[in-house]
PDB file of C-alpha atoms and ligand atoms in Angstrom:
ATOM      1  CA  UNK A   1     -61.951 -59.275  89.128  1.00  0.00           C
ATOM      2  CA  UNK A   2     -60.314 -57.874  92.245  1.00  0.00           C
ATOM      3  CA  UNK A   3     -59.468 -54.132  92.195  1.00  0.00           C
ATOM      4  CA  UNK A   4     -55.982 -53.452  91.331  1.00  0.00           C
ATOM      5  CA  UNK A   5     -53.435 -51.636  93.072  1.00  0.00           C
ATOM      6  CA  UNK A   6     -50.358 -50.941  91.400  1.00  0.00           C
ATOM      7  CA  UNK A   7     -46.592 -49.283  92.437  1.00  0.00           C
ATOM      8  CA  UNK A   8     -45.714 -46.006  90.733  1.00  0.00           C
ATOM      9  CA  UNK A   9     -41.872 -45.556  90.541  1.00  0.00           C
ATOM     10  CA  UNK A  10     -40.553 -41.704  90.182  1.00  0.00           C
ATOM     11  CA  UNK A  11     -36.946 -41.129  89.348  1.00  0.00           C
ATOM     12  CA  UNK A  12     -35.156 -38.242  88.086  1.00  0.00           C
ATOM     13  CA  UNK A  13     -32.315 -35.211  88.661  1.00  0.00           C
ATOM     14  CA  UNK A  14     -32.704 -32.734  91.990  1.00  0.00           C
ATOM     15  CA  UNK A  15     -34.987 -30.764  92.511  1.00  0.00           C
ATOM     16  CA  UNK A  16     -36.959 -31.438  89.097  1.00  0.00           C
ATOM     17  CA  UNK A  17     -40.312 -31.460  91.164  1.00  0.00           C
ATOM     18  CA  UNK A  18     -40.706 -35.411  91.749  1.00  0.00           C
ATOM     19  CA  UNK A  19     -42.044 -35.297  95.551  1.00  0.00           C
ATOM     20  CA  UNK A  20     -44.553 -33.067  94.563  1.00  0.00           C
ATOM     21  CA  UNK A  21     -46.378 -35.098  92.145  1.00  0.00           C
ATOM     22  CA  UNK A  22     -45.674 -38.347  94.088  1.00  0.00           C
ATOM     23  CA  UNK A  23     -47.629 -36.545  97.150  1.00  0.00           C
ATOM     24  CA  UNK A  24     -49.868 -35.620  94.466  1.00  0.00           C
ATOM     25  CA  UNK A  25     -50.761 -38.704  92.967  1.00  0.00           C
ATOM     26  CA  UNK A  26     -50.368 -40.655  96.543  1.00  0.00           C
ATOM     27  CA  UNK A  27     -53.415 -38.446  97.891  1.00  0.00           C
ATOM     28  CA  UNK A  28     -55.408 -38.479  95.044  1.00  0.00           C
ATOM     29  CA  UNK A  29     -54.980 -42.683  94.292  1.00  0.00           C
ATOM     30  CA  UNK A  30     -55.108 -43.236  98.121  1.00  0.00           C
ATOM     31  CA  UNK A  31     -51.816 -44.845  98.075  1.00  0.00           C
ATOM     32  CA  UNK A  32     -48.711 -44.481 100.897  1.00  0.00           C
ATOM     33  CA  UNK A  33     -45.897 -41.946  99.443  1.00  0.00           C
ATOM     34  CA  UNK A  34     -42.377 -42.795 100.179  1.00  0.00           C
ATOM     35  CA  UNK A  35     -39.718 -39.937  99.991  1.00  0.00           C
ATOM     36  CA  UNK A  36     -36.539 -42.455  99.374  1.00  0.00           C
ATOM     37  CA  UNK A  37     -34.409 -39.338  99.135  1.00  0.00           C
ATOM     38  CA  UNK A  38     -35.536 -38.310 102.876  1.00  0.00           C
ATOM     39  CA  UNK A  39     -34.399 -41.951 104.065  1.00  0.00           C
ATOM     40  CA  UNK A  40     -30.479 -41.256 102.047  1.00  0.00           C
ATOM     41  CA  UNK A  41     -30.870 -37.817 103.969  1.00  0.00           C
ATOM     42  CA  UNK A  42     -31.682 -39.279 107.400  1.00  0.00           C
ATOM     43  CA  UNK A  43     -28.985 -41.861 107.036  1.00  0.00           C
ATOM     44  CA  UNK A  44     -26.228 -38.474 106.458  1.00  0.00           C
ATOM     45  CA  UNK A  45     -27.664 -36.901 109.025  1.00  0.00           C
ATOM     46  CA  UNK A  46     -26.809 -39.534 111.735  1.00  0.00           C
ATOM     47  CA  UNK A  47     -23.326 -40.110 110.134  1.00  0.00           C
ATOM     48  CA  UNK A  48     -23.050 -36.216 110.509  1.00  0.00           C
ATOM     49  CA  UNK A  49     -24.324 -36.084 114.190  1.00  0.00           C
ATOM     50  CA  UNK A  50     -21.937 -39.241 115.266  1.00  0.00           C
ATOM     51  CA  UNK A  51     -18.572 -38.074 113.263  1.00  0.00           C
ATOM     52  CA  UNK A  52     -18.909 -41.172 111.489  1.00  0.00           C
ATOM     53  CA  UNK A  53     -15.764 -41.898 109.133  1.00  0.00           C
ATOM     54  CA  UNK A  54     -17.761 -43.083 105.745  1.00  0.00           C
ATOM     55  CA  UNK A  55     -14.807 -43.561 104.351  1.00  0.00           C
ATOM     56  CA  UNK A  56     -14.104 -46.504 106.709  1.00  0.00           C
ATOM     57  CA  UNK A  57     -16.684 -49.499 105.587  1.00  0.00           C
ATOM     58  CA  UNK A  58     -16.263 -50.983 108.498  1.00  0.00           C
ATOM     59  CA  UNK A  59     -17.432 -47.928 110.537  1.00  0.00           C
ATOM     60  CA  UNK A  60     -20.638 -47.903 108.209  1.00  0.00           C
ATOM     61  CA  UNK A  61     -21.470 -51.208 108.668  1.00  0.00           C
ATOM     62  CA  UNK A  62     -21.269 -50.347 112.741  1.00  0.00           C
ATOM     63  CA  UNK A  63     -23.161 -47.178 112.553  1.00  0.00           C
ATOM     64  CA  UNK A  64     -26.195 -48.496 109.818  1.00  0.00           C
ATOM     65  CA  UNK A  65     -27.050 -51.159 112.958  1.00  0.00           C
ATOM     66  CA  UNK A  66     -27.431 -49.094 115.037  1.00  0.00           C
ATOM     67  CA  UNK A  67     -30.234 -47.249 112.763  1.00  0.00           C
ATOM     68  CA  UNK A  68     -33.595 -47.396 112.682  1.00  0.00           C
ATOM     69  CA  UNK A  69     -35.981 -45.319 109.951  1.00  0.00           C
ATOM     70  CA  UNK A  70     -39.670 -45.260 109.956  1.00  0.00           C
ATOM     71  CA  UNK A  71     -42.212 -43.652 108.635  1.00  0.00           C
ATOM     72  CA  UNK A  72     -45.030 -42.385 110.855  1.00  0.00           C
ATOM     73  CA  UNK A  73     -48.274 -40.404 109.027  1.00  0.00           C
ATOM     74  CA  UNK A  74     -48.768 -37.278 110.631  1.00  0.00           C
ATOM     75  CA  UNK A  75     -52.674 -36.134 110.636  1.00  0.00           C
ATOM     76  CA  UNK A  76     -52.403 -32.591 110.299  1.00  0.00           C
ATOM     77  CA  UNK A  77     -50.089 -32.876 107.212  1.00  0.00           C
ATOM     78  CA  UNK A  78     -51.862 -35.922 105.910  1.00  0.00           C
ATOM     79  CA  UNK A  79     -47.813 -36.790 105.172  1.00  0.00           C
ATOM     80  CA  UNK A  80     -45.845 -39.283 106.703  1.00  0.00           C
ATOM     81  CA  UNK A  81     -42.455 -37.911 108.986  1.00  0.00           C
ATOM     82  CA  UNK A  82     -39.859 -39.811 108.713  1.00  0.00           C
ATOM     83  CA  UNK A  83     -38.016 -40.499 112.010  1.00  0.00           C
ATOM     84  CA  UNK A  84     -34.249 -41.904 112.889  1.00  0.00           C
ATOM     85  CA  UNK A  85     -34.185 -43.652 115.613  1.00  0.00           C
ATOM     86  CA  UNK A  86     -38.244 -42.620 116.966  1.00  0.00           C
ATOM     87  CA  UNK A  87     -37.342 -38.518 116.681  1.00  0.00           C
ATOM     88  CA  UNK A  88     -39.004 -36.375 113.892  1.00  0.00           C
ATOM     89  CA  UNK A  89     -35.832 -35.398 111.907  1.00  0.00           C
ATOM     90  CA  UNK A  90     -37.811 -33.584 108.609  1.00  0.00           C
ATOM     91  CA  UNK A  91     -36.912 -30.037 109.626  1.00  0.00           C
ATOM     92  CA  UNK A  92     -32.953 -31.128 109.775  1.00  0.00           C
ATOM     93  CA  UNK A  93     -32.668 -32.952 106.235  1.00  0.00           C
ATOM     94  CA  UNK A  94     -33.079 -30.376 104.158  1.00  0.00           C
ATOM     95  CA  UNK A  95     -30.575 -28.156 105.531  1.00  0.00           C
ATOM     96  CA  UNK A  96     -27.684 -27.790 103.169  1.00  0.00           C
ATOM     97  CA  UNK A  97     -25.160 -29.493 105.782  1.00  0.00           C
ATOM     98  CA  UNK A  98     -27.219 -32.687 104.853  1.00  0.00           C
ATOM     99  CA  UNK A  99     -27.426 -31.919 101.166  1.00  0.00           C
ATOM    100  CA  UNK A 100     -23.946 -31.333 100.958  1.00  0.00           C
ATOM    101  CA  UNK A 101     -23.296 -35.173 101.886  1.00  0.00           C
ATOM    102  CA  UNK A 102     -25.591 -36.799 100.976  1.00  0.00           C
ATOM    103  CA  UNK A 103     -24.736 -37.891  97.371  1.00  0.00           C
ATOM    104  CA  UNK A 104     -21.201 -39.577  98.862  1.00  0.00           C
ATOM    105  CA  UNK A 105     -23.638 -41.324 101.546  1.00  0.00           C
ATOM    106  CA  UNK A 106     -25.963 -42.700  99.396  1.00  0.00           C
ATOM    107  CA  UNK A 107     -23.090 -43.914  96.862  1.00  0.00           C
ATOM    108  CA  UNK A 108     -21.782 -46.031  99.881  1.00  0.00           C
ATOM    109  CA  UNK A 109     -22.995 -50.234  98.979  1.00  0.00           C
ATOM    110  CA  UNK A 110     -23.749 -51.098 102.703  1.00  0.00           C
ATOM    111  CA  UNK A 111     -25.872 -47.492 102.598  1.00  0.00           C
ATOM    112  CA  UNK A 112     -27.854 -48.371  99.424  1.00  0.00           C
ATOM    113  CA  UNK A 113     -28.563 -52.463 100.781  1.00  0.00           C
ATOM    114  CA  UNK A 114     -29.572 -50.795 104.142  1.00  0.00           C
ATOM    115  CA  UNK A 115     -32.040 -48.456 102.151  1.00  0.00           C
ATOM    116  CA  UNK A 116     -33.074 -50.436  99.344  1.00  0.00           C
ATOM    117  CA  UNK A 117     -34.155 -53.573 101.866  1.00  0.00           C
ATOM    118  CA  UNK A 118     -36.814 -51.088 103.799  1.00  0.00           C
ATOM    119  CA  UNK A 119     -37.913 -49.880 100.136  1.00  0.00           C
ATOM    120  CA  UNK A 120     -38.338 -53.404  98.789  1.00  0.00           C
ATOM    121  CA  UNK A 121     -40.131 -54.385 102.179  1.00  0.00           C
ATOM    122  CA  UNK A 122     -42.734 -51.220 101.771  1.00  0.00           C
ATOM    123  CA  UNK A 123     -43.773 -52.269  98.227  1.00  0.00           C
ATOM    124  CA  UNK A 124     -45.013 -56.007  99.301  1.00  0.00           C
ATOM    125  CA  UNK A 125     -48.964 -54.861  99.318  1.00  0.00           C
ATOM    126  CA  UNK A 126     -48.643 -52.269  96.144  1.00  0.00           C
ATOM    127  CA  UNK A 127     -50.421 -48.986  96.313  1.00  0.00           C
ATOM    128  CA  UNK A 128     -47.659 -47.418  96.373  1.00  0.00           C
ATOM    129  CA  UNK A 129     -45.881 -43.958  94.829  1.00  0.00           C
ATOM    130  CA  UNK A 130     -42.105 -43.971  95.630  1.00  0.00           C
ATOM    131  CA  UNK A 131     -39.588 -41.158  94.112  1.00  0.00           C
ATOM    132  CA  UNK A 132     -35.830 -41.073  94.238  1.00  0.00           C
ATOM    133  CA  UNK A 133     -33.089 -42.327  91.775  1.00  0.00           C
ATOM    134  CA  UNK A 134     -33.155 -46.077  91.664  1.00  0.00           C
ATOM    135  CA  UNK A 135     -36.769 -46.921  91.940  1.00  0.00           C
ATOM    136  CA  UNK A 136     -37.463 -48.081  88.288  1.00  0.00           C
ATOM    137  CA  UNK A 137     -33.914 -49.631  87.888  1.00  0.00           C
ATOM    138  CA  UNK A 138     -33.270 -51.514  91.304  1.00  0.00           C
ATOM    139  CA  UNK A 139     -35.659 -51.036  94.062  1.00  0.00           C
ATOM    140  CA  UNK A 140     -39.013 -52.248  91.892  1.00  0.00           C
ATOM    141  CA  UNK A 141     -37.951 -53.163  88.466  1.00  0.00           C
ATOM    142  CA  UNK A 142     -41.252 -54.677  87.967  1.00  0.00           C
ATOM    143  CA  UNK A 143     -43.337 -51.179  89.108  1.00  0.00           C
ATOM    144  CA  UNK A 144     -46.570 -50.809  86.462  1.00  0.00           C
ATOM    145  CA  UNK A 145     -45.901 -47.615  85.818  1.00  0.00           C
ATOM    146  CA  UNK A 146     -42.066 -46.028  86.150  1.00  0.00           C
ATOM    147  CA  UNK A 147     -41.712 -42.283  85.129  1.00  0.00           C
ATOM    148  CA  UNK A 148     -38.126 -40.014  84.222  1.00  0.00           C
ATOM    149  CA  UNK A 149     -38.687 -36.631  85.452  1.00  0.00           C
ATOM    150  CA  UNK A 150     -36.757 -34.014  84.069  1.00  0.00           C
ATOM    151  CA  UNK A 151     -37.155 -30.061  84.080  1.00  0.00           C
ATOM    152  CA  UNK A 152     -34.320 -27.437  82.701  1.00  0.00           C
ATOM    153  CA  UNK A 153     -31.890 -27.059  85.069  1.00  0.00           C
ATOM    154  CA  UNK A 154     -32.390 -22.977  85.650  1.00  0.00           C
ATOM    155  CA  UNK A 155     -35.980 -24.087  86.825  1.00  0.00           C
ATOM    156  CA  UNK A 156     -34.724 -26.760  89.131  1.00  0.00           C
ATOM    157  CA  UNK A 157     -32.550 -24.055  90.597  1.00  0.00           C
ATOM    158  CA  UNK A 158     -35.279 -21.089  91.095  1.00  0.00           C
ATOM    159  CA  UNK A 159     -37.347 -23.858  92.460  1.00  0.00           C
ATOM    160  CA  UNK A 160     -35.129 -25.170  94.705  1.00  0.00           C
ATOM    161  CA  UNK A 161     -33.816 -21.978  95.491  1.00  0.00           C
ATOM    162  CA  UNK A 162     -36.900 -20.266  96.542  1.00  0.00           C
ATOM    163  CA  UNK A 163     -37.776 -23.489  98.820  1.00  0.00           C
ATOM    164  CA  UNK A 164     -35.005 -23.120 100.933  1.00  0.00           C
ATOM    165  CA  UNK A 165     -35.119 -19.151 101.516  1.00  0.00           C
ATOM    166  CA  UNK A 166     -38.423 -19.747 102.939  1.00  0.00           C
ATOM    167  CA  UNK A 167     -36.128 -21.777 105.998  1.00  0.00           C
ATOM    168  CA  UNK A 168     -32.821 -20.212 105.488  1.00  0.00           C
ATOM    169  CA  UNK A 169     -32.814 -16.498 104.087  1.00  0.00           C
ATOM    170  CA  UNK A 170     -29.107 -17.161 104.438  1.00  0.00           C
ATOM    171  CA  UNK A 171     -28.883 -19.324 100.964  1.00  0.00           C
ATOM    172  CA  UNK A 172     -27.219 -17.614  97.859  1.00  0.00           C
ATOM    173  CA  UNK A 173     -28.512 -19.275  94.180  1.00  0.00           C
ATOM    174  CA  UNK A 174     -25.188 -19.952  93.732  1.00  0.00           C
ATOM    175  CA  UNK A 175     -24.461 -22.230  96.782  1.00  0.00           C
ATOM    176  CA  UNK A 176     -28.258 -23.819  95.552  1.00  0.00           C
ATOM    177  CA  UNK A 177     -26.509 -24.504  91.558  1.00  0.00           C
ATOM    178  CA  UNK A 178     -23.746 -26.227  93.083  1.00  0.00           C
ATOM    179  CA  UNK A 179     -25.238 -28.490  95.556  1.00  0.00           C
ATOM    180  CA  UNK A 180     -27.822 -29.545  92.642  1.00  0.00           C
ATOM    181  CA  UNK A 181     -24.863 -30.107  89.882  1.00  0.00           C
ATOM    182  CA  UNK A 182     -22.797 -31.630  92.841  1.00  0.00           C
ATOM    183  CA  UNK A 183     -25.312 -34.051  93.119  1.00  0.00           C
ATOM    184  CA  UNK A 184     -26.578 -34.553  90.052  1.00  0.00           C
ATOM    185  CA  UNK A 185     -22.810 -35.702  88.950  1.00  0.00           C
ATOM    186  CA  UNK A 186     -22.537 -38.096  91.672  1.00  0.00           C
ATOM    187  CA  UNK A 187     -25.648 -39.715  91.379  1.00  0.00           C
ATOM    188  CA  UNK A 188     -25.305 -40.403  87.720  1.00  0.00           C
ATOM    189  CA  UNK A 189     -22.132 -41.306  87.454  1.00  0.00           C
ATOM    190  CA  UNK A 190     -21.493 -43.669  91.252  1.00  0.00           C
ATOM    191  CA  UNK A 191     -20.597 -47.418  90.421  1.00  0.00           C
ATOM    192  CA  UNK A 192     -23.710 -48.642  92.786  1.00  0.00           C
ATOM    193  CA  UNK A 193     -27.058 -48.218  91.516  1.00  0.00           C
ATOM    194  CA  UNK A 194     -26.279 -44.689  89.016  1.00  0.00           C
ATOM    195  CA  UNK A 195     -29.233 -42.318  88.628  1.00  0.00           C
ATOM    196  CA  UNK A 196     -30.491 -43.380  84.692  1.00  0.00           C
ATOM    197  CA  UNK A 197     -33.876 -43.825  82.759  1.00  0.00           C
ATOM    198  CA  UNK A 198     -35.235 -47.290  83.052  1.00  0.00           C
ATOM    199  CA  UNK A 199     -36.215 -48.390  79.569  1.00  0.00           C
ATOM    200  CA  UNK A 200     -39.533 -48.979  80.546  1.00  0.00           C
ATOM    201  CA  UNK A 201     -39.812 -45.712  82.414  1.00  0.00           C
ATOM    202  CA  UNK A 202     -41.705 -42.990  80.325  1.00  0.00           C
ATOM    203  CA  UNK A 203     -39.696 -38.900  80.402  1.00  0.00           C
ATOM    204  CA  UNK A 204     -41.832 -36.051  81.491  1.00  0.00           C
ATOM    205  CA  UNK A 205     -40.128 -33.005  81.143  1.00  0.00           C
ATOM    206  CA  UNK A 206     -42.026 -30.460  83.428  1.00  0.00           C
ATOM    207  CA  UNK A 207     -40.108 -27.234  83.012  1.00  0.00           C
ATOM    208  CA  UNK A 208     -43.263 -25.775  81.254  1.00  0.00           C
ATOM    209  CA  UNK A 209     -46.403 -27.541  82.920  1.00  0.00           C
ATOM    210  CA  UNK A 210     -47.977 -26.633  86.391  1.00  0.00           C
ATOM    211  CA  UNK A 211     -48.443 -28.888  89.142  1.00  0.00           C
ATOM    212  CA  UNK A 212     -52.144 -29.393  87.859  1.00  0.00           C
ATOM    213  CA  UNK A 213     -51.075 -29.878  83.981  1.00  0.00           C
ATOM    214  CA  UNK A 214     -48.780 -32.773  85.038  1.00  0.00           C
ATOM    215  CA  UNK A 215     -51.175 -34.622  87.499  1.00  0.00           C
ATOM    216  CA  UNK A 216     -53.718 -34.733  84.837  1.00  0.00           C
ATOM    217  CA  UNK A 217     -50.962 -36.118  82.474  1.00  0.00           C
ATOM    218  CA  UNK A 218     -49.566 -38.529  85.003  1.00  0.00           C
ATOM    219  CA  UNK A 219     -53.222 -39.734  86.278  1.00  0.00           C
ATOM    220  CA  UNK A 220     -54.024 -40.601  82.595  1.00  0.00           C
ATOM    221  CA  UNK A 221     -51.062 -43.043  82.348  1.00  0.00           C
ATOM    222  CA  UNK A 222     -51.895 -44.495  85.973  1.00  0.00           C
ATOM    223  CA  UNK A 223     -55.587 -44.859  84.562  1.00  0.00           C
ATOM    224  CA  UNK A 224     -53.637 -46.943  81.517  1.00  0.00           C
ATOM    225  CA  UNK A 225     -51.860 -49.002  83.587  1.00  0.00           C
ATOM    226  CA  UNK A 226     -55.003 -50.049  86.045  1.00  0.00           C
ATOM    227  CA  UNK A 227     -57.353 -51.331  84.180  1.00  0.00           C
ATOM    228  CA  UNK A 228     -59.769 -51.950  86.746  1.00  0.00           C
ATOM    229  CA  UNK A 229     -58.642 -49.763  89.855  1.00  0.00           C
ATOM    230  CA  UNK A 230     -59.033 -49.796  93.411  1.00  0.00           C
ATOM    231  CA  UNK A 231     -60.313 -46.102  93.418  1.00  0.00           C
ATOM    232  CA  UNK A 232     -62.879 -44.440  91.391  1.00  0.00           C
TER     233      UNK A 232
HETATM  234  O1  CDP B 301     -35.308 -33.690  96.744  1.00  0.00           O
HETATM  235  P1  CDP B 301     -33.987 -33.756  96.024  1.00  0.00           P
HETATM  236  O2  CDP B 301     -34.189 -33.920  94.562  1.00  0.00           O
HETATM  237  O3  CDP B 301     -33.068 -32.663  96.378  1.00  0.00           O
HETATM  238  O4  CDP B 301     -33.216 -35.049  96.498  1.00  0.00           O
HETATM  239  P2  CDP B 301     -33.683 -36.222  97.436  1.00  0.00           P
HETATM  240  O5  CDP B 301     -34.729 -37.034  96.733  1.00  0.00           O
HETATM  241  O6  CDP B 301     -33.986 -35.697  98.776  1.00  0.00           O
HETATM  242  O7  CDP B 301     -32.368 -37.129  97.485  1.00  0.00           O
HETATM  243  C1  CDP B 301     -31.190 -36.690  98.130  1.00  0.00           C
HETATM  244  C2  CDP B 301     -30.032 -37.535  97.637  1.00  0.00           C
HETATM  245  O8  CDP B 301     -30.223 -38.891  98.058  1.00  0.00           O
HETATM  246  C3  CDP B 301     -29.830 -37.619  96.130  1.00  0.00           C
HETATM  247  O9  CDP B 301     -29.080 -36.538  95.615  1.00  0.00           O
HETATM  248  C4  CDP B 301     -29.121 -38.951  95.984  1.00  0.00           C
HETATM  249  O10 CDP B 301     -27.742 -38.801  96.245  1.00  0.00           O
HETATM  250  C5  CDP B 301     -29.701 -39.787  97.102  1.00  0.00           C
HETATM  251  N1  CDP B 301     -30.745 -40.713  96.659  1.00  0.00           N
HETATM  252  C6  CDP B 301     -30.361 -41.914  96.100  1.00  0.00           C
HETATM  253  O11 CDP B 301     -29.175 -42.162  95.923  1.00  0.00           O
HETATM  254  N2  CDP B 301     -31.282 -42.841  95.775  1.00  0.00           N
HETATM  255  C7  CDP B 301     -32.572 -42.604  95.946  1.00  0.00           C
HETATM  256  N3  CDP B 301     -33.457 -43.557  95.637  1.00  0.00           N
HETATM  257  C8  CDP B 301     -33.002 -41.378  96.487  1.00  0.00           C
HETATM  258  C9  CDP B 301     -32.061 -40.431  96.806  1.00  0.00           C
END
């Protein structure tokens, strides 16, 4: 029997700790991690930088060809940077001008087919963990193993919150509780694609688990789901 590789999907609410377990898990399975969120992020951040009217489809349609995202694995991170257009744009995404926009960008149709065409594309070979909001319900409804992360929302804040001070001593909690129930409301509720549990996906509330207690959880449901693996 050939050793199987299989595609871990991650979805859930901001900031409830998804990238770190899919960098987690990626590392320890040897697969590729794919930050889907970063690629929504890059996208705002060229609309941003151009002035680009996204209320104007046409003007989308215009600006998403002239847009390129890649992924490029960076050695002394062991992560991959994403890049728009060939330059390393990671330390501009997470600035709150992006987050601020975002959620309207990514609830654009032209945005999400743009997106969600690379995604589809990076699954082909498997071993792969991908997080973000529509991974178990439209980008790879057939993943092995789909997962619904939740954490109380207080957490999500401090975490968040303390993430970005280490950048931007500027940033108040509140303006941090606001972006993540901003987004939160238009990602759940958006016509295209809305943020919801798969019915296959399985809920892991982490509000009270360290990064080590969930891995352990999470690597016994991969070990479920591959019976005979490509890793030992
Ligand atoms: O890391 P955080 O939870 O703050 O969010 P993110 O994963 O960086 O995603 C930023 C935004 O991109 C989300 O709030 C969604 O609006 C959008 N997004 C999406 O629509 N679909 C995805 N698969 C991933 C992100």
């Amino acid at each position: 029997m050939s050793a199987q590789k299989i595609i871990i999907a991650i979805d859930g609410y901001s900031s409830c700790g998804k990238s770190t377990l899919a960098k987690e898990l990626a590392a320890k399975l040897k697969y590729s991690y794919i930050d889907s969120g970063a690629m929504y992020r890059a996208i705002t951040l060229y609309f941003l930088r151009h002035h680009i009217d996204y209320s104007d489809h046409g003007k989308v349609i215009d600006a998403i060809a002239n847009i390129n995202i890649s992924f490029v694995y960076n050695d002394q991170t062991l992560n991959s940077d994403i890049h728009l257009n060939d330059e390393d744009v990671a330390p501009y995404i997470r600035d709150m001008i992006v987050s601020e926009k975002v959620s309207e960008v990514a609830a654009i149709r032209e945005v999400r087919s743009f997106a969600v065409a690379q995604q589809k594309r990076m699954g082909r070979k498997k071993a792969i963990v991908m997080d973000g909001r529509d991974i178990g319900t439209a980008v790879f409804p057939e993943a092995e193993l789909k997962l619904f992360m939740t954490a109380d929302p207080e957490v999500r804040v401090m975490r968040r919150f303390k993430e970005m001070y280490e950048t931007n001593p500027r940033v108040t909690i509140d303006e941090v509780r606001h972006n993540l129930e901003l987004r939160d409301y238009i990602d759940s509720t958006r016509e295209e694609s809305p943020l919801h549990q798969a019915t296959d996906a399985i809920l892991l509330d982490n509000s009270s688990l360290t990064r080590d207690e969930q891995l352990e959880i999470v690597l016994n449901w991969v070990k479920e789901k591959t019976p005979n693996p490509a890793y030992k």
